[in-house]
mmCIF file of C-alpha atoms in Angstrom:
data_model
loop_
_atom_site.group_PDB
_atom_site.id
_atom_site.type_symbol
_atom_site.label_atom_id
_atom_site.label_comp_id
_atom_site.label_asym_id
_atom_site.label_seq_id
_atom_site.Cartn_x
_atom_site.Cartn_y
_atom_site.Cartn_z
ATOM 1 C CA MET A 6 36.811 18.270 -73.468
ATOM 2 C CA ALA A 7 39.805 20.216 -72.245
ATOM 3 C CA ASN A 8 41.986 17.071 -72.526
ATOM 4 C CA ILE A 9 43.714 17.327 -69.167
ATOM 5 C CA ALA A 10 45.911 14.428 -68.093
ATOM 6 C CA LEU A 11 45.280 13.289 -64.511
ATOM 7 C CA SER A 12 46.934 10.556 -62.506
ATOM 8 C CA GLU A 13 44.847 7.846 -60.859
ATOM 9 C CA ALA A 14 45.578 9.366 -57.440
ATOM 10 C CA GLU A 15 44.224 12.749 -58.590
ATOM 11 C CA LYS A 16 41.064 11.125 -59.973
ATOM 12 C CA ILE A 17 40.473 9.258 -56.702
ATOM 13 C CA PHE A 18 40.973 12.486 -54.756
ATOM 14 C CA ILE A 19 38.351 14.262 -56.903
ATOM 15 C CA LEU A 20 35.974 11.296 -56.611
ATOM 16 C CA HIS A 21 36.179 11.220 -52.809
ATOM 17 C CA GLY A 22 35.536 14.963 -52.639
ATOM 18 C CA VAL A 23 32.406 14.640 -54.793
ATOM 19 C CA GLU A 24 31.122 11.765 -52.658
ATOM 20 C CA GLU A 25 31.459 13.957 -49.557
ATOM 21 C CA ASP A 26 29.735 16.890 -51.346
ATOM 22 C CA PHE A 27 32.918 18.936 -50.981
ATOM 23 C CA ARG A 28 34.618 19.365 -54.327
ATOM 24 C CA VAL A 29 38.262 20.290 -54.859
ATOM 25 C CA ASP A 30 37.460 24.013 -55.217
ATOM 26 C CA GLY A 31 35.164 24.018 -52.168
ATOM 27 C CA ARG A 32 31.860 23.842 -54.016
ATOM 28 C CA SER A 33 28.979 21.502 -53.324
ATOM 29 C CA CYS A 34 27.539 19.313 -56.084
ATOM 30 C CA ARG A 35 24.908 21.983 -56.908
ATOM 31 C CA ASP A 36 27.173 25.048 -57.048
ATOM 32 C CA TYR A 37 28.496 26.923 -60.056
ATOM 33 C CA ARG A 38 31.817 28.665 -60.337
ATOM 34 C CA PRO A 39 31.906 32.507 -60.475
ATOM 35 C CA MET A 40 30.736 34.059 -63.758
ATOM 36 C CA GLU A 41 31.435 37.356 -65.508
ATOM 37 C CA LEU A 42 29.140 38.635 -68.259
ATOM 38 C CA GLU A 43 29.655 41.498 -70.723
ATOM 39 C CA THR A 44 27.316 42.505 -73.531
ATOM 40 C CA GLU A 45 27.468 44.683 -76.660
ATOM 41 C CA LEU A 46 31.183 44.133 -77.191
ATOM 42 C CA VAL A 47 31.260 43.670 -80.972
ATOM 43 C CA ASN A 48 30.437 46.903 -82.778
ATOM 44 C CA ASN A 49 29.610 45.379 -86.169
ATOM 45 C CA ALA A 50 27.230 42.777 -84.716
ATOM 46 C CA SER A 51 23.527 43.191 -83.997
ATOM 47 C CA GLY A 52 24.090 41.673 -80.563
ATOM 48 C CA SER A 53 26.981 40.163 -78.649
ATOM 49 C CA ALA A 54 27.960 38.820 -75.250
ATOM 50 C CA ARG A 55 31.064 37.439 -73.572
ATOM 51 C CA LEU A 56 30.798 35.042 -70.663
ATOM 52 C CA ARG A 57 33.626 33.884 -68.428
ATOM 53 C CA LEU A 58 32.894 30.843 -66.306
ATOM 54 C CA ALA A 59 36.088 30.371 -64.296
ATOM 55 C CA ASN A 60 38.598 29.314 -66.977
ATOM 56 C CA THR A 61 35.977 28.917 -69.694
ATOM 57 C CA ASP A 62 35.695 31.992 -71.908
ATOM 58 C CA VAL A 63 33.060 32.295 -74.665
ATOM 59 C CA LEU A 64 32.218 35.141 -77.074
ATOM 60 C CA VAL A 65 28.938 35.110 -79.025
ATOM 61 C CA GLY A 66 28.069 37.504 -81.843
ATOM 62 C CA ILE A 67 24.743 37.732 -83.691
ATOM 63 C CA LYS A 68 24.196 39.189 -87.139
ATOM 64 C CA THR A 69 20.875 39.793 -88.884
ATOM 65 C CA GLU A 70 19.836 39.901 -92.523
ATOM 66 C CA ILE A 71 16.605 39.723 -94.505
ATOM 67 C CA ASP A 72 15.897 36.437 -96.240
ATOM 68 C CA LYS A 73 13.045 34.319 -97.575
ATOM 69 C CA PRO A 74 11.489 31.977 -94.988
ATOM 70 C CA SER A 75 12.269 28.282 -95.182
ATOM 71 C CA ILE A 76 9.975 25.401 -94.289
ATOM 72 C CA GLN A 77 12.789 23.602 -92.494
ATOM 73 C CA PHE A 78 14.374 24.700 -89.258
ATOM 74 C CA PRO A 79 17.787 26.351 -89.922
ATOM 75 C CA GLU A 80 20.684 23.913 -89.990
ATOM 76 C CA PRO A 81 23.631 24.513 -87.661
ATOM 77 C CA ASN A 82 27.108 25.003 -89.076
ATOM 78 C CA ALA A 83 30.489 24.675 -87.432
ATOM 79 C CA ALA A 84 33.811 25.934 -88.712
ATOM 80 C CA PRO A 85 36.167 23.070 -89.686
ATOM 81 C CA GLU A 86 39.076 25.256 -88.570
ATOM 82 C CA PHE A 87 38.038 24.708 -84.926
ATOM 83 C CA GLU A 88 41.419 23.902 -83.406
ATOM 84 C CA GLY A 89 42.345 21.174 -80.941
ATOM 85 C CA ARG A 90 42.024 17.420 -80.853
ATOM 86 C CA GLY A 91 38.453 16.505 -81.740
ATOM 87 C CA GLY A 92 37.644 20.198 -82.142
ATOM 88 C CA GLU A 93 35.556 19.818 -85.274
ATOM 89 C CA GLU A 94 33.391 17.130 -83.651
ATOM 90 C CA LEU A 95 32.950 19.308 -80.564
ATOM 91 C CA ALA A 96 31.916 22.297 -82.682
ATOM 92 C CA LEU A 97 29.310 20.234 -84.534
ATOM 93 C CA GLU A 98 28.063 18.739 -81.263
ATOM 94 C CA LEU A 99 27.623 22.215 -79.743
ATOM 95 C CA ALA A 100 25.803 23.494 -82.821
ATOM 96 C CA ASP A 101 23.500 20.468 -83.027
ATOM 97 C CA THR A 102 22.650 20.596 -79.316
ATOM 98 C CA LEU A 103 21.717 24.283 -79.457
ATOM 99 C CA ALA A 104 19.709 23.812 -82.655
ATOM 100 C CA ASN A 105 17.750 20.920 -81.160
ATOM 101 C CA ALA A 106 17.118 22.846 -77.943
ATOM 102 C CA TYR A 107 15.806 25.868 -79.879
ATOM 103 C CA GLU A 108 13.801 23.855 -82.406
ATOM 104 C CA SER A 109 10.638 23.645 -80.313
ATOM 105 C CA SER A 110 8.195 26.495 -80.950
ATOM 106 C CA LEU A 111 7.679 26.613 -77.180
ATOM 107 C CA ALA A 112 11.364 27.468 -76.766
ATOM 108 C CA PHE A 113 11.907 29.874 -79.679
ATOM 109 C CA ASP A 114 8.989 31.110 -81.760
ATOM 110 C CA LEU A 115 10.178 31.906 -85.288
ATOM 111 C CA LYS A 116 7.026 33.988 -85.873
ATOM 112 C CA ASP A 117 8.786 36.835 -84.069
ATOM 113 C CA LEU A 118 11.194 37.065 -87.028
ATOM 114 C CA CYS A 119 8.447 37.303 -89.662
ATOM 115 C CA ILE A 120 8.187 40.474 -91.779
ATOM 116 C CA LEU A 121 5.811 39.406 -94.553
ATOM 117 C CA ALA A 122 4.231 35.985 -94.118
ATOM 118 C CA GLY A 123 5.669 33.578 -96.678
ATOM 119 C CA GLN A 124 7.771 36.312 -98.306
ATOM 120 C CA GLN A 125 10.348 37.964 -96.051
ATOM 121 C CA CYS A 126 11.784 37.335 -92.595
ATOM 122 C CA TRP A 127 14.790 38.167 -90.481
ATOM 123 C CA LYS A 128 17.555 35.581 -90.473
ATOM 124 C CA LEU A 129 19.900 35.314 -87.508
ATOM 125 C CA TYR A 130 23.497 34.146 -87.631
ATOM 126 C CA VAL A 131 24.838 33.091 -84.245
ATOM 127 C CA ASP A 132 28.640 32.927 -84.243
ATOM 128 C CA ILE A 133 30.280 31.315 -81.222
ATOM 129 C CA LEU A 134 33.970 31.807 -80.503
ATOM 130 C CA ILE A 135 35.576 29.623 -77.842
ATOM 131 C CA LEU A 136 38.401 31.695 -76.362
ATOM 132 C CA GLU A 137 39.299 29.223 -73.617
ATOM 133 C CA CYS A 138 37.870 25.912 -72.470
ATOM 134 C CA GLY A 139 38.062 25.192 -68.763
ATOM 135 C CA GLY A 140 35.134 22.801 -68.468
ATOM 136 C CA ASN A 141 31.341 23.012 -68.804
ATOM 137 C CA LEU A 142 31.397 24.477 -72.288
ATOM 138 C CA PHE A 143 27.745 23.770 -73.146
ATOM 139 C CA ASP A 144 26.362 25.769 -70.212
ATOM 140 C CA ALA A 145 28.641 28.729 -70.898
ATOM 141 C CA VAL A 146 27.708 28.808 -74.589
ATOM 142 C CA SER A 147 23.966 28.694 -73.885
ATOM 143 C CA LEU A 148 24.163 31.505 -71.326
ATOM 144 C CA ALA A 149 26.269 33.691 -73.631
ATOM 145 C CA ALA A 150 23.931 33.003 -76.576
ATOM 146 C CA LYS A 151 20.842 33.964 -74.574
ATOM 147 C CA ALA A 152 22.546 37.146 -73.333
ATOM 148 C CA ALA A 153 23.561 38.041 -76.902
ATOM 149 C CA LEU A 154 20.005 37.474 -78.155
ATOM 150 C CA TYR A 155 18.703 39.689 -75.356
ATOM 151 C CA ASN A 156 20.646 42.723 -76.579
ATOM 152 C CA THR A 157 20.227 41.967 -80.283
ATOM 153 C CA LYS A 158 18.691 44.968 -82.043
ATOM 154 C CA ILE A 159 16.741 44.366 -85.243
ATOM 155 C CA PRO A 160 16.065 47.443 -87.430
ATOM 156 C CA ARG A 161 12.412 48.375 -87.463
ATOM 157 C CA VAL A 162 10.560 47.789 -90.735
ATOM 158 C CA THR A 163 8.409 50.907 -91.171
ATOM 159 C CA SER A 164 6.677 49.722 -94.344
ATOM 160 C CA ALA A 165 6.224 46.317 -95.973
ATOM 161 C CA LEU A 166 4.306 46.115 -99.251
ATOM 162 C CA MET A 167 3.993 43.717 -102.162
ATOM 163 C CA ASP A 168 4.870 45.222 -105.547
ATOM 164 C CA ALA A 169 4.531 43.010 -108.659
ATOM 165 C CA GLY A 170 5.024 39.897 -106.572
ATOM 166 C CA GLU A 171 8.130 41.272 -104.867
ATOM 167 C CA ALA A 172 8.381 42.516 -101.301
ATOM 168 C CA ASP A 173 9.140 46.230 -100.962
ATOM 169 C CA LEU A 174 10.521 47.024 -97.517
ATOM 170 C CA ILE A 175 11.375 50.352 -95.945
ATOM 171 C CA ILE A 176 13.694 50.063 -92.944
ATOM 172 C CA SER A 177 14.285 52.816 -90.417
ATOM 173 C CA ASP A 178 17.765 54.363 -90.619
ATOM 174 C CA ASP A 179 17.659 55.430 -86.958
ATOM 175 C CA PRO A 180 20.063 53.114 -85.065
ATOM 176 C CA HIS A 181 17.907 53.437 -81.939
ATOM 177 C CA ASP A 182 14.641 52.642 -83.752
ATOM 178 C CA CYS A 183 14.722 48.873 -83.471
ATOM 179 C CA THR A 184 12.881 45.857 -82.151
ATOM 180 C CA ARG A 185 14.051 43.236 -79.695
ATOM 181 C CA ILE A 186 13.839 39.464 -79.610
ATOM 182 C CA LYS A 187 11.707 37.878 -76.919
ATOM 183 C CA ILE A 188 14.015 35.590 -74.974
ATOM 184 C CA ASP A 189 11.708 34.677 -72.077
ATOM 185 C CA HIS A 190 11.280 31.120 -73.347
ATOM 186 C CA ILE A 191 14.763 30.527 -74.768
ATOM 187 C CA PRO A 192 16.248 27.476 -73.031
ATOM 188 C CA ILE A 193 19.376 27.247 -70.932
ATOM 189 C CA LEU A 194 21.629 24.219 -71.068
ATOM 190 C CA VAL A 195 22.721 22.573 -67.823
ATOM 191 C CA THR A 196 25.343 19.837 -67.916
ATOM 192 C CA VAL A 197 24.948 17.247 -65.177
ATOM 193 C CA CYS A 198 28.084 15.149 -64.845
ATOM 194 C CA LYS A 199 28.152 11.692 -63.240
ATOM 195 C CA ILE A 200 31.259 11.117 -61.141
ATOM 196 C CA GLY A 201 31.215 7.829 -59.301
ATOM 197 C CA ASP A 202 27.692 7.428 -57.974
ATOM 198 C CA CYS A 203 27.098 11.187 -57.634
ATOM 199 C CA CYS A 204 25.840 13.873 -60.009
ATOM 200 C CA VAL A 205 27.360 17.364 -60.146
ATOM 201 C CA VAL A 206 26.667 20.516 -62.153
ATOM 202 C CA ASP A 207 29.241 22.842 -63.698
ATOM 203 C CA PRO A 208 32.048 20.275 -63.896
ATOM 204 C CA SER A 209 35.559 21.655 -64.134
ATOM 205 C CA ALA A 210 37.967 20.351 -66.748
ATOM 206 C CA GLU A 211 39.491 18.037 -64.152
ATOM 207 C CA GLU A 212 36.091 16.707 -63.093
ATOM 208 C CA GLU A 213 35.136 16.022 -66.707
ATOM 209 C CA GLU A 214 38.176 13.769 -66.972
ATOM 210 C CA CYS A 215 36.835 11.731 -64.036
ATOM 211 C CA SER A 216 33.457 11.157 -65.660
ATOM 212 C CA THR A 217 32.481 8.591 -68.277
ATOM 213 C CA ALA A 218 29.055 10.052 -69.050
ATOM 214 C CA SER A 219 27.161 13.321 -68.677
ATOM 215 C CA ILE A 220 23.762 14.595 -69.745
ATOM 216 C CA VAL A 221 23.000 18.071 -71.089
ATOM 217 C CA VAL A 222 19.494 19.258 -70.219
ATOM 218 C CA ALA A 223 17.852 22.127 -72.119
ATOM 219 C CA VAL A 224 15.337 23.793 -69.798
ATOM 220 C CA SER A 225 12.852 26.532 -70.698
ATOM 221 C CA ARG A 226 9.914 28.289 -69.058
ATOM 222 C CA ARG A 227 6.522 29.276 -70.457
ATOM 223 C CA ASP A 228 3.424 30.432 -68.607
ATOM 224 C CA ASP A 229 5.098 29.875 -65.231
ATOM 225 C CA SER A 230 5.776 26.247 -66.165
ATOM 226 C CA THR A 231 9.129 24.590 -66.671
ATOM 227 C CA PHE A 232 9.718 22.065 -69.407
ATOM 228 C CA ILE A 233 12.642 20.217 -71.007
ATOM 229 C CA SER A 234 13.063 20.979 -74.707
ATOM 230 C CA HIS A 235 16.019 18.661 -75.350
ATOM 231 C CA THR A 236 18.500 16.290 -73.720
ATOM 232 C CA HIS A 237 21.885 15.199 -74.995
ATOM 233 C CA THR A 238 24.386 12.712 -73.584
ATOM 234 C CA LEU A 239 28.149 13.214 -73.536
ATOM 235 C CA GLY A 240 30.959 10.739 -73.059
ATOM 236 C CA ASN A 241 31.533 7.104 -73.931
ATOM 237 C CA GLY A 242 29.729 5.612 -70.944
ATOM 238 C CA SER A 243 26.076 4.820 -70.361
ATOM 239 C CA LEU A 244 23.567 6.047 -67.806
ATOM 240 C CA HIS A 245 21.092 3.930 -65.862
ATOM 241 C CA LYS A 246 17.495 5.134 -65.986
ATOM 242 C CA ASP A 247 17.629 6.002 -62.284
ATOM 243 C CA THR A 248 20.763 8.058 -62.896
ATOM 244 C CA VAL A 249 19.049 9.885 -65.761
ATOM 245 C CA PHE A 250 16.120 10.684 -63.478
ATOM 246 C CA ASN A 251 18.492 11.999 -60.793
ATOM 247 C CA CYS A 252 20.313 14.105 -63.378
ATOM 248 C CA LEU A 253 17.060 15.668 -64.566
ATOM 249 C CA LYS A 254 15.904 16.174 -60.993
ATOM 250 C CA LEU A 255 19.130 18.106 -60.299
ATOM 251 C CA GLY A 256 19.414 19.941 -63.620
ATOM 252 C CA VAL A 257 15.923 21.443 -63.918
ATOM 253 C CA PRO A 258 15.881 23.506 -60.676
ATOM 254 C CA VAL A 259 19.490 24.574 -61.281
ATOM 255 C CA ALA A 260 18.498 25.824 -64.751
ATOM 256 C CA GLU A 261 15.623 27.799 -63.235
ATOM 257 C CA GLN A 262 18.015 29.493 -60.812
ATOM 258 C CA LEU A 263 20.509 30.219 -63.597
ATOM 259 C CA ASN A 264 17.840 31.720 -65.823
ATOM 260 C CA GLU A 265 16.534 33.931 -63.022
ATOM 261 C CA ALA A 266 20.033 35.167 -62.180
ATOM 262 C CA LEU A 267 20.837 35.800 -65.863
ATOM 263 C CA MET A 268 17.666 37.799 -66.507
ATOM 264 C CA LYS A 269 18.180 39.906 -63.375
ATOM 265 C CA THR A 270 21.742 40.662 -64.472
ATOM 266 C CA LEU A 271 20.726 41.616 -68.017
ATOM 267 C CA ILE A 272 17.881 43.845 -66.846
ATOM 268 C CA LEU A 273 20.113 45.507 -64.247
ATOM 269 C CA GLU A 274 22.867 46.146 -66.781
ATOM 270 C CA GLU A 275 20.403 47.643 -69.243
ATOM 271 C CA SER A 276 18.843 49.901 -66.631
ATOM 272 C CA VAL A 277 22.224 51.160 -65.412
ATOM 273 C CA LEU A 278 24.035 51.507 -68.728
ATOM 274 C CA GLY A 279 21.141 51.811 -71.174
ATOM 275 C CA MET A 280 20.764 55.580 -70.925
ATOM 276 C CA GLN A 281 24.514 56.116 -71.298
ATOM 277 C CA LYS A 282 24.698 53.930 -74.419
ATOM 278 C CA ASN A 283 21.771 55.684 -76.119
ATOM 279 C CA ARG A 284 22.841 59.222 -75.225
ATOM 280 C CA SER A 285 23.449 61.507 -78.218
ATOM 281 C CA VAL A 286 26.939 62.978 -78.318
ATOM 282 C CA GLY A 287 28.281 65.889 -80.412
ATOM 283 C CA PHE A 288 26.518 68.339 -82.667
ATOM 284 C CA LEU A 289 24.856 65.768 -84.969
ATOM 285 C CA LYS A 290 21.522 65.140 -83.220
#
């Protein structure tokens, strides 16, 4: 996806390293590159997060508004101005993959956004900005989106009544009086890349150039059970059924570890910085 030109000698060198479980950057086939996560960066958004995965840099912002509920699951949109060769197709592919992964009620329960059944609900806009692509874009986007949803603050509706067939809502004007979205079951995407006869996670841009096919696995947890909410294949090649099984066998436990590490980080950040962010400053209290 990063469109890096490699010579045949460089591809063979990467392939041999993967076969020996010692990749070019020293990682094993199951290891991720270092990550940096920041939240609440965009002031005019209800929630936001920025994730840096080595050279991949992603910013996610979430906005909320009140709308009438729809029978259909929300359709994903992608900006046609997405730059780069094949950028528009990549943007649509990212949006479709996330929408399909979130579509299951076991992964994301839309009832949490309900205000008045059949009348009013909260509508979320998830805007994803790709600042830099250095490989493994799907995983980075899913982690940043889940982190942004975690710190999304929805104004509390203090009163919801029906008046002459129209919904009459009273929303709290206190910026700290808000509700949060439950993200416990929101899936995480793990890209398992096939290089030669081996499967690796978190492929770099160079490793993606050495692969003809990859599989993106959306993994979620509910009631102490792990399940796959969606799978998506990347690349022009095909995958044997045994390879698909090996990819799933590798991707699911890796997703569990990623989700655990992400939740610990978000909870730790909130506990350390939460009081400072909510502290009243000045004479207007």
